[in-house]
Structure formats: structure tokens, C-alpha cells
Coordinates of C-alpha atoms in Angstrom, one line a residue:
X664 CA 152.3 -101.3 -49.2
X665 CA 150.2 -103.7 -51.0
X666 CA 148.6 -106.3 -49.8
X667 CA 147.7 -109.5 -52.0
X668 CA 146.0 -113.1 -50.7
X669 CA 148.6 -115.8 -49.6
X670 CA 147.3 -118.4 -51.7
X671 CA 145.5 -117.6 -55.6
X672 CA 142.2 -117.5 -55.5
X673 CA 140.0 -120.8 -56.6
X674 CA 138.0 -120.5 -59.9
X675 CA 139.8 -118.1 -61.5
X676 CA 138.0 -115.6 -59.0
X677 CA 139.2 -112.0 -58.9
X678 CA 140.4 -111.0 -55.7
X679 CA 140.4 -107.4 -55.0
X680 CA 143.7 -106.0 -54.1
X681 CA 144.2 -103.4 -51.9
X682 CA 146.5 -101.2 -50.1
X683 CA 146.8 -98.9 -47.0
X684 CA 146.1 -95.5 -49.3
X685 CA 142.2 -97.6 -49.4
X686 CA 141.7 -96.2 -45.4
X687 CA 138.9 -93.9 -45.3
X688 CA 137.0 -95.4 -48.5
X689 CA 133.2 -95.6 -48.6
X690 CA 132.8 -99.8 -49.0
X691 CA 129.5 -102.2 -49.1
X692 CA 130.4 -105.9 -47.7
X693 CA 128.7 -108.6 -49.1
X694 CA 125.9 -109.7 -46.6
X695 CA 126.0 -107.0 -44.7
X696 CA 123.0 -104.5 -44.9
X697 CA 124.8 -101.5 -44.0
X698 CA 127.7 -99.5 -46.2
X699 CA 130.8 -98.8 -44.4
X700 CA 134.6 -97.2 -44.3
X701 CA 137.9 -99.3 -44.6
X702 CA 139.8 -98.9 -41.6
X703 CA 142.3 -101.7 -41.6
X704 CA 144.3 -103.6 -44.4
X705 CA 146.3 -106.0 -43.4
X706 CA 147.2 -109.5 -42.4
X707 CA 145.1 -111.8 -39.7
X708 CA 147.6 -112.4 -37.1
X709 CA 147.1 -115.7 -36.8
X710 CA 147.0 -117.0 -40.0
X711 CA 148.6 -114.0 -42.4
X712 CA 145.5 -114.0 -45.0
X713 CA 144.7 -110.4 -46.3
X714 CA 142.4 -108.7 -44.2
X715 CA 139.7 -105.8 -44.6
X716 CA 138.8 -103.9 -41.2
X717 CA 135.3 -102.4 -41.9
X718 CA 133.4 -100.3 -39.8
X719 CA 129.6 -100.3 -40.4
X720 CA 127.3 -97.1 -40.4
X721 CA 124.7 -99.6 -38.2
X722 CA 125.5 -101.5 -35.5
X723 CA 125.7 -104.8 -38.0
X724 CA 129.5 -106.3 -37.6
X725 CA 130.4 -108.8 -35.6
X726 CA 133.1 -106.9 -33.6
X727 CA 134.5 -103.8 -32.1
X728 CA 137.8 -104.3 -33.9
X729 CA 139.6 -106.8 -31.3
X730 CA 139.7 -110.9 -32.2
X731 CA 140.9 -113.1 -29.7
X732 CA 142.9 -110.1 -27.8
X733 CA 144.7 -108.6 -30.8
X734 CA 143.4 -105.0 -31.8
X735 CA 143.6 -104.5 -35.4
X736 CA 141.0 -101.4 -35.0
X737 CA 138.7 -99.6 -32.8
X738 CA 134.6 -98.7 -33.4
X739 CA 131.9 -99.6 -31.3
X740 CA 130.2 -102.9 -30.2
X741 CA 129.0 -105.0 -33.5
X742 CA 130.3 -102.0 -35.8
X743 CA 133.3 -103.3 -37.3
X744 CA 133.6 -106.5 -39.4
X745 CA 137.5 -108.3 -40.3
X746 CA 136.7 -109.2 -44.1
X747 CA 138.3 -111.5 -46.6
X748 CA 139.2 -109.0 -49.4
X749 CA 136.4 -110.7 -52.2
X750 CA 134.1 -110.0 -50.3
X751 CA 134.5 -106.3 -49.8
X752 CA 133.6 -103.4 -53.1
X753 CA 134.4 -100.1 -53.1
X754 CA 131.1 -97.2 -53.4

């Protein structure tokens, strides 16, 4: 399944497309001092925008895979992040 942003990017900024086949790939996320692995590609349960779930190698994340009671993936506390695709880059 191919996911793309709901709204076109502003200022002609290219937004990478991610698919479920990217799960397991090593990535970096802008603003975070650790690499990680994609564990989720899909829509946010409330606003339906594309999100990329990342589990970091170090505890620099903001979550454990669950937001407001909705489980996107599982990881240790502070190891995960649900990121905007334009912040995620394949390593």
C-alpha cells in the first residue's frame, strides 16, 4: 500500500513517499541524535495525515508507540517517534 500526504507540500518541498515495504529500514530523523528503524507507515488515527513510526537506537524519542490510547507500534518508553515523512531520511 502506498501512502502520500493528504495535502500537497508547501513551497514545492519534496515529501518522500514511504510504503509498508520500508518497514525495517534504517533511518535518521531530523532533530534527533540517533538512527532508528521504521516500524510503522500509515495514517494518524485522528487527522489522517501520513506518519512514520520510528524506533531509535538510543532513548531520544518521545513515546512508546502509543498516543492518546491508540497503539501504532510497541517499543520501550522514549525510544519511539511518530514522525512527519519529510523529517525521515533513509540511511
